[in-house]
mmCIF file of C-alpha atoms in Angstrom:
data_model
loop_
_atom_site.group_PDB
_atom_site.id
_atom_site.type_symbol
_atom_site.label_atom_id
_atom_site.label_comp_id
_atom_site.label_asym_id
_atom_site.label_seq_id
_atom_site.Cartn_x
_atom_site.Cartn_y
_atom_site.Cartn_z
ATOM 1 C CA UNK Z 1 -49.526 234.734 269.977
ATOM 2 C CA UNK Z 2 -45.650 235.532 270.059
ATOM 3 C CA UNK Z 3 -43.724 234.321 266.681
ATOM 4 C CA UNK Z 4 -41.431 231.517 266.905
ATOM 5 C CA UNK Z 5 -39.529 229.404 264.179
ATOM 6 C CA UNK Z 6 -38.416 226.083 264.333
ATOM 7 C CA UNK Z 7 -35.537 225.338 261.137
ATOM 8 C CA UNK Z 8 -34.686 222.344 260.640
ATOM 9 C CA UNK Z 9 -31.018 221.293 260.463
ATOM 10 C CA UNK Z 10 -28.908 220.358 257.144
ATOM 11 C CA UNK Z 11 -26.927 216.870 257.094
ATOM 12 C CA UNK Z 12 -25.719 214.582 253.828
ATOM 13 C CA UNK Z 13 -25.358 211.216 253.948
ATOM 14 C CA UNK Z 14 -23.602 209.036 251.090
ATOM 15 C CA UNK Z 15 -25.622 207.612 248.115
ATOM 16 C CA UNK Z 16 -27.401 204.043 249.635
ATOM 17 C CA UNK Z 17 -27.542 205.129 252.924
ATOM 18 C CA UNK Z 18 -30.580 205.633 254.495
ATOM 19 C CA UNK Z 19 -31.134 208.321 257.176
ATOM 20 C CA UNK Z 20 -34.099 208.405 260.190
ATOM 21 C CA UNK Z 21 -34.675 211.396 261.931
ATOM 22 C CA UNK Z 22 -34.595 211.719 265.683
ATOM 23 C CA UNK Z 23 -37.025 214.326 265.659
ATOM 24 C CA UNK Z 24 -34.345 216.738 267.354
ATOM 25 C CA UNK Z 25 -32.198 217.751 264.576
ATOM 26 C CA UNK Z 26 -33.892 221.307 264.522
ATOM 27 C CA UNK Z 27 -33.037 224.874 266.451
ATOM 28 C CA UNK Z 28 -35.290 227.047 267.386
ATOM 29 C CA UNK Z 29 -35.995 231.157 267.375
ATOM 30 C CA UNK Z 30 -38.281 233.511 269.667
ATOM 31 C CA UNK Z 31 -39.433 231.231 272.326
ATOM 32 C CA UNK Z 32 -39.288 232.966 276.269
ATOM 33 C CA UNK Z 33 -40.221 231.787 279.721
ATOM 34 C CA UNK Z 34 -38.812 228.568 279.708
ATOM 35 C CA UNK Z 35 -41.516 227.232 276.991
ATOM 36 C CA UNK Z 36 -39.333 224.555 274.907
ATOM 37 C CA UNK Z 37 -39.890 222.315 271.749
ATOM 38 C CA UNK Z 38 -38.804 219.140 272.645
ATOM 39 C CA UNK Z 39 -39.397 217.382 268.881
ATOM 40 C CA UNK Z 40 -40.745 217.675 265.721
ATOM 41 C CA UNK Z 41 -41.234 215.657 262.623
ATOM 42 C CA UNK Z 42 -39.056 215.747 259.787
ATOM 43 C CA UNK Z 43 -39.300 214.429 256.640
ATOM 44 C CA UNK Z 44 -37.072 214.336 253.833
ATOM 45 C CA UNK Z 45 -37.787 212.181 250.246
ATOM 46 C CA UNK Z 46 -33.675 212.371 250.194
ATOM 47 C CA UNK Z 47 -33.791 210.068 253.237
ATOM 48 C CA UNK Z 48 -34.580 206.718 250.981
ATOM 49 C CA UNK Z 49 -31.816 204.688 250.127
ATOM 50 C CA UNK Z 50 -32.224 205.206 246.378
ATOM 51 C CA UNK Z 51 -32.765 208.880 247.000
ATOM 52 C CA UNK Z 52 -30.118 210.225 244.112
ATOM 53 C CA UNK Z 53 -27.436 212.227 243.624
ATOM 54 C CA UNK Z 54 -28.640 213.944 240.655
ATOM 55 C CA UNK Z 55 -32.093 215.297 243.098
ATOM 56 C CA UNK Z 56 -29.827 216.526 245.723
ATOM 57 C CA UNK Z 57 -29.809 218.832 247.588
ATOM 58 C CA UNK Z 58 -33.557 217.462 249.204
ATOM 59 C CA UNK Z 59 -35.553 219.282 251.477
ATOM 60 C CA UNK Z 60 -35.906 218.676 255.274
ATOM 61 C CA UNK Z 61 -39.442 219.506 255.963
ATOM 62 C CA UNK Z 62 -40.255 220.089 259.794
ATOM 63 C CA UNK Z 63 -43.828 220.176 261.407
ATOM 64 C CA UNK Z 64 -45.942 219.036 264.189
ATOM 65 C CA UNK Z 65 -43.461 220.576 266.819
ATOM 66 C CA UNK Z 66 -44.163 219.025 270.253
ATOM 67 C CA UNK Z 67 -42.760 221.046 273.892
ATOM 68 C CA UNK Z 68 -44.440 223.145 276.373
ATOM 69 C CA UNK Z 69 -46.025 226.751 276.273
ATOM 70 C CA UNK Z 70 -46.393 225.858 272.853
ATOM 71 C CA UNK Z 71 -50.105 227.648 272.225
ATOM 72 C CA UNK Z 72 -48.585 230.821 272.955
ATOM 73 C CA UNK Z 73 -46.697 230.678 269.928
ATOM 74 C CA UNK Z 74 -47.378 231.028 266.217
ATOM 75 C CA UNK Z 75 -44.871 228.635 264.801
ATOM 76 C CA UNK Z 76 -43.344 229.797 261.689
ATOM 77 C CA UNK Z 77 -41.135 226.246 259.738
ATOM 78 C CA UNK Z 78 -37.973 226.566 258.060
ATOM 79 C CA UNK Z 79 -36.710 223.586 255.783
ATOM 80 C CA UNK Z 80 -33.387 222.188 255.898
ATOM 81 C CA UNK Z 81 -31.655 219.897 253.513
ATOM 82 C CA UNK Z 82 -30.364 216.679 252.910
ATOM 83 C CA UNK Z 83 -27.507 216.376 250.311
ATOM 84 C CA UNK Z 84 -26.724 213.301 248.676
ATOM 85 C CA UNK Z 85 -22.854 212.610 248.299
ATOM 86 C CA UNK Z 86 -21.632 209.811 245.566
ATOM 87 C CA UNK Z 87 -20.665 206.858 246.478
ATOM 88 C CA UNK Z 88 -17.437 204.865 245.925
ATOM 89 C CA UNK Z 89 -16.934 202.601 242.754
ATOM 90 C CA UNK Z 90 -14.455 200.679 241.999
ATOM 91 C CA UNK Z 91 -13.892 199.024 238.221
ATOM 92 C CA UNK Z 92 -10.687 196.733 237.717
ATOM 93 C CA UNK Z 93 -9.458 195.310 234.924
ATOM 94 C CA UNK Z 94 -9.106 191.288 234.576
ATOM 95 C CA UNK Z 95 -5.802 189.887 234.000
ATOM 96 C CA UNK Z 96 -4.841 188.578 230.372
ATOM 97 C CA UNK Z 97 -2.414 186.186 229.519
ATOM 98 C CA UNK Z 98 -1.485 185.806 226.015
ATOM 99 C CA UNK Z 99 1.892 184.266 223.544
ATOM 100 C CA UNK Z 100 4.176 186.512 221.771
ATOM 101 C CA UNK Z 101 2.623 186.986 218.482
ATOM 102 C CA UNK Z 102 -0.915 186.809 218.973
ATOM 103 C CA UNK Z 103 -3.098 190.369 219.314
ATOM 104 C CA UNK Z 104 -5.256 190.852 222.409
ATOM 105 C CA UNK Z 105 -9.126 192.398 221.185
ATOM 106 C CA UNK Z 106 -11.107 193.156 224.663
ATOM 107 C CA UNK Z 107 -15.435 192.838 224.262
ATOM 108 C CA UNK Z 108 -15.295 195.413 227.189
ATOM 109 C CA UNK Z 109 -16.772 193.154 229.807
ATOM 110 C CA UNK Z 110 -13.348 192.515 231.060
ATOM 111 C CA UNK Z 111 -13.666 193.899 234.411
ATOM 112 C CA UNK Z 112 -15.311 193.590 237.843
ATOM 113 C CA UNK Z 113 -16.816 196.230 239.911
ATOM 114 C CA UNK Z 114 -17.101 196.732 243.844
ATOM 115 C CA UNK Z 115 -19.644 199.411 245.402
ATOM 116 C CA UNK Z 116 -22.432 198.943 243.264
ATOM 117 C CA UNK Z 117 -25.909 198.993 245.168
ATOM 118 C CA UNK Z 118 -29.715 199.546 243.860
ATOM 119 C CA UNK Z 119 -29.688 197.417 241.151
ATOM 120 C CA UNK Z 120 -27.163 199.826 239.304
ATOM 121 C CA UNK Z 121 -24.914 198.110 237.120
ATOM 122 C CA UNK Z 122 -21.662 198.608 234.708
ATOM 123 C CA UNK Z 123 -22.391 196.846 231.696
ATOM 124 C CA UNK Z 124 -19.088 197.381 229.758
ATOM 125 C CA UNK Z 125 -15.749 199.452 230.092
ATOM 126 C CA UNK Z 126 -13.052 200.601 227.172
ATOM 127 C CA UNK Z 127 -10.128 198.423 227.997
ATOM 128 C CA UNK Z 128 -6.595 199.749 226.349
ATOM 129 C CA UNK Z 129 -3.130 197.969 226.582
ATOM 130 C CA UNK Z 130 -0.086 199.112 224.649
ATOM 131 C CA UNK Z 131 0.512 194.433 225.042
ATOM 132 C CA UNK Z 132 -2.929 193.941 222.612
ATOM 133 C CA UNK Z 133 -0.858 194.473 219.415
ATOM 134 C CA UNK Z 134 1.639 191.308 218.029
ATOM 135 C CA UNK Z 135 4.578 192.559 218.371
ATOM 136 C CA UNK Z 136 4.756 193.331 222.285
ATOM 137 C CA UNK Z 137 7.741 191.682 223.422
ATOM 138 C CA UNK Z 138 8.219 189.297 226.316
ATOM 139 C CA UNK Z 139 10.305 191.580 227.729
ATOM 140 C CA UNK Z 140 8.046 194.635 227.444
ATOM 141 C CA UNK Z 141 5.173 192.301 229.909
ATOM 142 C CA UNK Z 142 3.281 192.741 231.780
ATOM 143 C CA UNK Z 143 1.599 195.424 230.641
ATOM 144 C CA UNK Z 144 -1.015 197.591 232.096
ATOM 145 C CA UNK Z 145 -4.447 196.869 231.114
ATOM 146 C CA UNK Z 146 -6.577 200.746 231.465
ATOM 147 C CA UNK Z 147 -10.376 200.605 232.280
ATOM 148 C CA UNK Z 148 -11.872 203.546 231.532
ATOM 149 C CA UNK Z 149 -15.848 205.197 230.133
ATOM 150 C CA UNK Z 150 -17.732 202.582 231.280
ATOM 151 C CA UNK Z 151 -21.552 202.651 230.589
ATOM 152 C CA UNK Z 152 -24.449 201.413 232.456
ATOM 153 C CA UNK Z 153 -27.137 202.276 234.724
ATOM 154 C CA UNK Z 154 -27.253 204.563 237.896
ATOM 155 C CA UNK Z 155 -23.458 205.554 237.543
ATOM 156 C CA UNK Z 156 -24.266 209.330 238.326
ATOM 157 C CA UNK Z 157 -24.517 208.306 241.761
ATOM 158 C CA UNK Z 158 -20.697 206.840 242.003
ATOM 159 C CA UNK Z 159 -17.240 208.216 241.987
ATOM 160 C CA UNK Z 160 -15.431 205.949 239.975
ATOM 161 C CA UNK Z 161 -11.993 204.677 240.697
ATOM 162 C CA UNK Z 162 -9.934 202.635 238.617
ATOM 163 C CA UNK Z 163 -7.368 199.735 238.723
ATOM 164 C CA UNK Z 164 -5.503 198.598 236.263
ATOM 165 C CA UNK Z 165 -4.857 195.084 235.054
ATOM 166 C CA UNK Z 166 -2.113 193.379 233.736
ATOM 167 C CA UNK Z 167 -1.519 191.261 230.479
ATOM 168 C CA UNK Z 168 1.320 189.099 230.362
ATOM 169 C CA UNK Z 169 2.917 188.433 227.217
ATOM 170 C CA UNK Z 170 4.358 184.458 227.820
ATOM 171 C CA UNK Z 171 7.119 183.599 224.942
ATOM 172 C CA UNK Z 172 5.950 181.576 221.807
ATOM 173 C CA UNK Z 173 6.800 177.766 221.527
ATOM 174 C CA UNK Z 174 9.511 176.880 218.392
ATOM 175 C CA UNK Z 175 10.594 173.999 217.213
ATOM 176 C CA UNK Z 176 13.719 173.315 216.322
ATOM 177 C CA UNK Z 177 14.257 170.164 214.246
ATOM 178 C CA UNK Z 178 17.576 169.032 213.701
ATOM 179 C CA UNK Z 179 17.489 167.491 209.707
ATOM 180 C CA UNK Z 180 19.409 164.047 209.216
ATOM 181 C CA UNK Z 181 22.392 163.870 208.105
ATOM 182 C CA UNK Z 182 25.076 161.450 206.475
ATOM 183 C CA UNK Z 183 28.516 160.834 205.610
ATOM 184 C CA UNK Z 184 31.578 158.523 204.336
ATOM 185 C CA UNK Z 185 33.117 156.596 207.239
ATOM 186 C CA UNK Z 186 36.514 158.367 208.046
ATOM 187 C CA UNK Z 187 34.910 162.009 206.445
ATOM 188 C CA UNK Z 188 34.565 164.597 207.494
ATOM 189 C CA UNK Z 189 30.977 165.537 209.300
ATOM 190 C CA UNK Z 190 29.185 167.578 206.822
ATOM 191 C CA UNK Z 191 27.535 170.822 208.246
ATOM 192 C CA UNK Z 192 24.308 169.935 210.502
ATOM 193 C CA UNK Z 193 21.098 172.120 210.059
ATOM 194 C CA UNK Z 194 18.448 172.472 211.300
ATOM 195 C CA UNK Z 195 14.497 173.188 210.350
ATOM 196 C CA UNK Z 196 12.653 175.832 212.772
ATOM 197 C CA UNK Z 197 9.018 175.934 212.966
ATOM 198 C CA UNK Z 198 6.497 178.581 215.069
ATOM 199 C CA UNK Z 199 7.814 181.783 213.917
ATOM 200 C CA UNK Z 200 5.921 184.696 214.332
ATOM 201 C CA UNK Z 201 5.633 188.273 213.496
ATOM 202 C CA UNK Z 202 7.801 187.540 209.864
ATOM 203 C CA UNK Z 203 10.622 186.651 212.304
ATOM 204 C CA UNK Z 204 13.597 184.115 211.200
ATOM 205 C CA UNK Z 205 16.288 182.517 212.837
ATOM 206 C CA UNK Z 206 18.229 186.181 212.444
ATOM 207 C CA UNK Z 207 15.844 187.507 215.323
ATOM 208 C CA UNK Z 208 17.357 184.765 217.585
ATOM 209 C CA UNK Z 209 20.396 186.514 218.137
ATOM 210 C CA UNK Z 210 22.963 183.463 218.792
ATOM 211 C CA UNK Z 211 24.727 180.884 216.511
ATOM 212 C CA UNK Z 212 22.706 177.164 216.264
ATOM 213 C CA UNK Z 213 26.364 174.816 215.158
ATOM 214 C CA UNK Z 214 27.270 170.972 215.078
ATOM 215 C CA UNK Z 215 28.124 169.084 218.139
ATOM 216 C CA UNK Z 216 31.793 169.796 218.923
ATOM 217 C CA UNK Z 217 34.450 167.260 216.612
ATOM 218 C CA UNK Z 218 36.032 165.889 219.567
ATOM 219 C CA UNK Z 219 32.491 163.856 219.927
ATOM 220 C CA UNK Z 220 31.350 163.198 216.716
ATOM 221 C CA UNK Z 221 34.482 161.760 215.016
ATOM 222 C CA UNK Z 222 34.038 159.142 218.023
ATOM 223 C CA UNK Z 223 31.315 157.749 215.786
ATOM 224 C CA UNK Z 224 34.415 157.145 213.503
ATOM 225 C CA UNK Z 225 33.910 153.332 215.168
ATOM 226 C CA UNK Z 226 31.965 151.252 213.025
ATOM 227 C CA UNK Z 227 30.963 150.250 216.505
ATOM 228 C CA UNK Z 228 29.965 153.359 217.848
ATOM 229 C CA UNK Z 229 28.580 154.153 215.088
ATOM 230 C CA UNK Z 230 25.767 152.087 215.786
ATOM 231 C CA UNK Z 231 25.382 151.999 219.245
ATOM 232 C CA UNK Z 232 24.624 155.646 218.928
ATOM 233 C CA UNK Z 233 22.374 154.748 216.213
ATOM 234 C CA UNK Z 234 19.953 157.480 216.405
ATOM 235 C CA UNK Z 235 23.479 159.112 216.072
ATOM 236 C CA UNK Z 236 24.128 162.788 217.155
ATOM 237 C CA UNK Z 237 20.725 162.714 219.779
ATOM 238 C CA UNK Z 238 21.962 166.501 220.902
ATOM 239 C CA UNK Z 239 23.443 167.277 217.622
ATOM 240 C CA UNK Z 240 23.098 170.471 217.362
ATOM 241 C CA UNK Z 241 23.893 173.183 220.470
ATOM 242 C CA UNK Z 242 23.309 177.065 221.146
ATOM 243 C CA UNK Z 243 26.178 179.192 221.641
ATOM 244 C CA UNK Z 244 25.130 182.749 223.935
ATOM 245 C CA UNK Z 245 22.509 181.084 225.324
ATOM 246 C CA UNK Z 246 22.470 183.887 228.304
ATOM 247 C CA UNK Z 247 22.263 186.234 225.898
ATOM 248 C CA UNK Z 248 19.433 184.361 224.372
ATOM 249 C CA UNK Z 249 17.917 184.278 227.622
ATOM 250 C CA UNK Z 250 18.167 187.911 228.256
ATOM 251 C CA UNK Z 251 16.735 189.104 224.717
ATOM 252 C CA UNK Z 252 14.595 185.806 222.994
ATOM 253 C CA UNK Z 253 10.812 185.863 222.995
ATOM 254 C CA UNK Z 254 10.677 182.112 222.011
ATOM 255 C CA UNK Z 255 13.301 181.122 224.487
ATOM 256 C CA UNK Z 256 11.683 179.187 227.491
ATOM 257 C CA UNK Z 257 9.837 177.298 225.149
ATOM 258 C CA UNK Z 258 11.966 176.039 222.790
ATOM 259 C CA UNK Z 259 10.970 172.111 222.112
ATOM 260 C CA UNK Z 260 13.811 170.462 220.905
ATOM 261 C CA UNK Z 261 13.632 167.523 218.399
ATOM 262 C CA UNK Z 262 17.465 166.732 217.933
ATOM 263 C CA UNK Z 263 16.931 163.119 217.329
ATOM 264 C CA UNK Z 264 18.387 162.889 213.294
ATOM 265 C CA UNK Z 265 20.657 160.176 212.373
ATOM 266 C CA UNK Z 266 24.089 160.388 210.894
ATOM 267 C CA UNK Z 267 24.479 157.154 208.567
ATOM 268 C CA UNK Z 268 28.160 156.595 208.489
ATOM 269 C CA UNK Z 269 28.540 154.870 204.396
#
């Protein structure tokens, strides 16, 4: 008998996909007078689904070749082989939302994952944001939140691909309580203050960055009637005002929460 080889071909496929074989992915060597192989069988253990990455390349085996003027032939089989490319994962980050003033600690579960198949699973991530520690500012947010090293099962098979999150740093609520106050009728208003309460970070009011002052004159010394005096008995409701309060705006974590209690009352003796 004449020699002849059949080889099977090489092909990949992606990690989870599953491949069949048409029985014609082969070339042949050394066959004459018209006498063809039509098929053969092939076989390959990299053709499972959960055939891995890490035992790739696998080997295409051929056999059984099926044509015509084949018994003249001695037919000599040369494997091919099946590699096994990863597969695309992708880990994101969750969102966070947190005050000014309070620190951010992630358990590393913070995440969700697309592309995982086979049962494999990410069971945790490291999580970094320069907006964990106290003193990230309002205006610093949001902040990117970094997945990275995460550990589980069957990740060898996967090229991983990030997204970030985002943790938003929301400004802290402080009260400001205006303190009563009282004077002489005909006097002089004596200077209004005021108590502050939700501080953070071993702030004061010098980290505000405005002036807190008494209601203008013009409208307090109309409480100079014995009369008005009382009507307005709760006396001075919005006694005390901000001055800058754009620039407030534009630098203040606890801005755009402020809760105002301006309800103190001016006794007029």
């Amino acid at each position: 008998p004449k020699a002849a080889s059949v080889t099977a071909s090489n092909t990949n496929k992606t990690y989870g996909d599953t491949v069949t074989f048409a029985g014609t992915e082969f070339t042949t060597t050394g066959l004459i007078n018209g006498d063809t192989v039509t098929s053969v069988t092939l076989t390959s253990a990299g053709a499972a689904t959960n055939a891995t990455v890490a035992g790739s390349p696998y080997s295409i085996v051929p056999s059984a070749a099926v044509g015509s003027g084949l018994s003249n032939y001695t037919i000599n089989y040369t494997n091919g082989t099946l590699t096994a490319n990863a597969k695309s994962l992708t880990v994101t980050a969750n969102n966070r939302v947190k005050a000014y003033g309070q620190t951010v600690t992630f358990a590393g579960t913070e995440f969700t994952t697309t592309g995982l198949i086979n049962g494999d699973a990410v069971t945790s991530v490291t999580l970094t944001s320069a907006g964990v520690a106290t003193n990230a500012t309002v205006a610093g947010s949001p902040y990117s939140i970094v997945p990275s090293a995460p550990v589980g099962s069957g990740l060898s098979n996967y090229t991983i691909n990030y997204t970030n999150g985002s943790l938003t740093v929301n400004t802290a609520p402080l009260l400001v309580a205006a303190n009563d106050a009282s004077r002489v009728y005909g006097a002089t208003n004596p200077v209004f203050s005021v108590n502050y309460t939700g501080f953070v970070n071993s702030e004061d009011p010098t980290a505000l960055g405005g002036t807190l002052q008494g209601f203008p004159d013009t409208v307090s010394t109309a409480l100079d009637s014995p009369d008005k005096g009382r009507m307005l008995g709760m006396g001075l409701t919005i006694s005390a005002q901000f001055q800058d309060v754009q620039d407030w705006l534009n630098r203040l974590p606890y801005l755009g929460s402020f809760i105002f209690k301006m309800t103190p009352t001016l006794i007029l003796l």
